[in-house]
Tab-separated table of C-alpha atoms in Angstrom:
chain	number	residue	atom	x	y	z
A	1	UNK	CA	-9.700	19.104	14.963
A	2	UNK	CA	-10.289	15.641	13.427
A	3	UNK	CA	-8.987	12.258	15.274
A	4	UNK	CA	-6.517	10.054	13.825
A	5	UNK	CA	-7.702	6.364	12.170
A	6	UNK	CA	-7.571	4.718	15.298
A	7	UNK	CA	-10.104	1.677	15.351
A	8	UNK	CA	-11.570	-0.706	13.023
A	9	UNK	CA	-15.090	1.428	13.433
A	10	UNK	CA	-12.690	4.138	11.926
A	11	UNK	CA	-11.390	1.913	9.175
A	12	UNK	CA	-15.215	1.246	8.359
A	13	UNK	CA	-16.045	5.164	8.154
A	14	UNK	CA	-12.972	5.623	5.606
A	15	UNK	CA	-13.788	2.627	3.450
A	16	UNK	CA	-17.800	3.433	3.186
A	17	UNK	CA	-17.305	7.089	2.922
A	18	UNK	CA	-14.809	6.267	0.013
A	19	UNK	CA	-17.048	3.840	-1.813
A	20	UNK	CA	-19.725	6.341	-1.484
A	21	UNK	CA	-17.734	8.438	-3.407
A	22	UNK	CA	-15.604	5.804	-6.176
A	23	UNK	CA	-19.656	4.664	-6.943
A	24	UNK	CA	-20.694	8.851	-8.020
A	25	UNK	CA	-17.087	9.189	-9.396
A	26	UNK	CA	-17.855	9.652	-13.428
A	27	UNK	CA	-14.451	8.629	-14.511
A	28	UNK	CA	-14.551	5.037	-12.404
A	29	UNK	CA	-17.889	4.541	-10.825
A	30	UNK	CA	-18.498	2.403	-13.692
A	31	UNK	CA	-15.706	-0.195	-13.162
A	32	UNK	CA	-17.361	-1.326	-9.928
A	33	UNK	CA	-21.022	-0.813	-10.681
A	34	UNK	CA	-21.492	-1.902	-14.281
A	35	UNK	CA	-18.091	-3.548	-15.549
A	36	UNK	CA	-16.959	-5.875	-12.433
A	37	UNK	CA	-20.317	-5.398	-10.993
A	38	UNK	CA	-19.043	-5.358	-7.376
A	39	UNK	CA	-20.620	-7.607	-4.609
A	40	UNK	CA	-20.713	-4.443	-1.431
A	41	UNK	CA	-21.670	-7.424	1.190
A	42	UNK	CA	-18.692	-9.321	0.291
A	43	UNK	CA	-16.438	-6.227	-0.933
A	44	UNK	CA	-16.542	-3.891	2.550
A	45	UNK	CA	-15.527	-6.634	5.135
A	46	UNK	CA	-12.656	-7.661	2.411
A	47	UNK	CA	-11.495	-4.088	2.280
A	48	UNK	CA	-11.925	-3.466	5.995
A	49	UNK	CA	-10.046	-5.992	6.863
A	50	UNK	CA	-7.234	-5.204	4.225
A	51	UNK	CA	-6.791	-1.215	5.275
A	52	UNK	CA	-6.923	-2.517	8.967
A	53	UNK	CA	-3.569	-4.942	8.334
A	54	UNK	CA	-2.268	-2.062	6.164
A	55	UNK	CA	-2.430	0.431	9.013
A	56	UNK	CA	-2.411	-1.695	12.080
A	57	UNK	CA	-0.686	-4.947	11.011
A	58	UNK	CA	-3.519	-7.283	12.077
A	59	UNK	CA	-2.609	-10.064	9.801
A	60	UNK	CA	-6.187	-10.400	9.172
A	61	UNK	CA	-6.426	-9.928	5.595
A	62	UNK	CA	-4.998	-12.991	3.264
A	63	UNK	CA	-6.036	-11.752	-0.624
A	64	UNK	CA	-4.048	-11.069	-3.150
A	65	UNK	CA	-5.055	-7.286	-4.423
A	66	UNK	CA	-2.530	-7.733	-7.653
A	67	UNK	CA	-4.374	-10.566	-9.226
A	68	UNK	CA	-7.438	-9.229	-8.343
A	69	UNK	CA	-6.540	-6.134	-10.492
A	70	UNK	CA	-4.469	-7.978	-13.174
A	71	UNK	CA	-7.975	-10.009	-14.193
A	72	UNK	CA	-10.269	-6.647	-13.728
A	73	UNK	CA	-7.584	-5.336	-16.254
A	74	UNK	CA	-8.573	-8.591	-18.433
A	75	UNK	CA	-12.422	-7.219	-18.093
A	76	UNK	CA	-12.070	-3.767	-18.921
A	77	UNK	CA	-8.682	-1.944	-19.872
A	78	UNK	CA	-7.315	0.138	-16.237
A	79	UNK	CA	-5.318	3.337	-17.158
A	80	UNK	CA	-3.369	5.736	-15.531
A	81	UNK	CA	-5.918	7.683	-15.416
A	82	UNK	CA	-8.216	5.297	-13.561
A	83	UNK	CA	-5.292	4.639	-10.800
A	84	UNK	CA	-5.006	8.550	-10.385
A	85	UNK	CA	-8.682	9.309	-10.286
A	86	UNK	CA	-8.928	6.198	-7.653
A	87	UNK	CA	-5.852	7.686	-5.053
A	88	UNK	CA	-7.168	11.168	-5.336
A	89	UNK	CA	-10.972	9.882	-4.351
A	90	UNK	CA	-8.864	7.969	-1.250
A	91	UNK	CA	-6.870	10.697	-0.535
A	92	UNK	CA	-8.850	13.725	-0.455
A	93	UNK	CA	-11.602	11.214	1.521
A	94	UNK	CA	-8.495	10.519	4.179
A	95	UNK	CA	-8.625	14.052	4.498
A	96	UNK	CA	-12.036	14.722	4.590
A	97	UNK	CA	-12.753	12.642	7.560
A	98	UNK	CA	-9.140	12.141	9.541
A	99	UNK	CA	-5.719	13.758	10.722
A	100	UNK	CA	-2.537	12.221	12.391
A	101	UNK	CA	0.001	9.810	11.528
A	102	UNK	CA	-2.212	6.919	10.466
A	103	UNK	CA	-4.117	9.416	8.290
A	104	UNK	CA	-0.573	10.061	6.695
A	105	UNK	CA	-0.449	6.293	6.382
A	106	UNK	CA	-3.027	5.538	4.585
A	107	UNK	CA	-2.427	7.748	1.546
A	108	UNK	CA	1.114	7.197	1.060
A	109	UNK	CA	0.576	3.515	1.133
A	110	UNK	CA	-2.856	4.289	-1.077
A	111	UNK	CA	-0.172	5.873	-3.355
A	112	UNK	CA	2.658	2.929	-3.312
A	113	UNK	CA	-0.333	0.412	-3.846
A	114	UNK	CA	-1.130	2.504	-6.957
A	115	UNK	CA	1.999	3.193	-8.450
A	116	UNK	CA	2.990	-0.811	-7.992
A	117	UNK	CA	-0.371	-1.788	-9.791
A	118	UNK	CA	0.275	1.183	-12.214
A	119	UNK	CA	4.146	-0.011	-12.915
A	120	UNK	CA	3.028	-4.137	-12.775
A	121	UNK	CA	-0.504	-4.310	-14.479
A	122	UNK	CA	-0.057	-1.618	-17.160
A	123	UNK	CA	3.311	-2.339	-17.750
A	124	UNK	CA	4.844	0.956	-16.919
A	125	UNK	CA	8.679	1.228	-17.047
């Protein structure tokens, strides 16, 4: 049986395992490596910290993910496609390593972040 997310050394195993996996992905391992050129040192303790207020509530995190994604839209043109590809990398990775009501947590609000970028950045009615 697999544990629930239940620390921040938790958090760090989801969010690694899943870049591990959005870098191989063929449909958008090139938006981070070649088109926005992601900084990983400065990337993973951003993320980390945002997926521990998501789940936990910390307060910790202070960015603003919607801009972020509005000017990487700018850079190269996000699709559907790319917002689908990304939850069912965070998903199935969720599942991969984790079980229990935080698990459950993190992909539905994976999902809602996704559909909310999908509905505000692509202009989906």
């Amino acid at each position: 049986m697999k544990k629930d997310i239940e620390t921040i050394d938790d958090i760090k195993t989801l969010i690694d395992h899943f870049y591990q996996l959005v870098i191989a992905d063929p449909v958008i391992g090139y938006i981070f490596t070649d088109s926005i050129k992601v900084n990983w040192e400065k990337h993973l303790p951003v993320m980390y910290s945002f997926w521990e207020n998501t789940l936990f509530f910390t307060g910790g995190y202070s960015g603003n993910p919607m801009t972020i994604h509005q000017r990487i839209h700018q850079i190269i043109h996000l699709t559907v496609e790319h917002y689908d590809r990304w939850t069912t990398l965070f998903c199935s990775n969720v599942d991969t390593h984790f079980e229990g009501e935080k698990a459950e947590l993190a992909k539905q609000r994976a999902l809602s972040i996704a559909t909310i970028m999908k509905i505000k950045i692509l202009q989906l009615n």
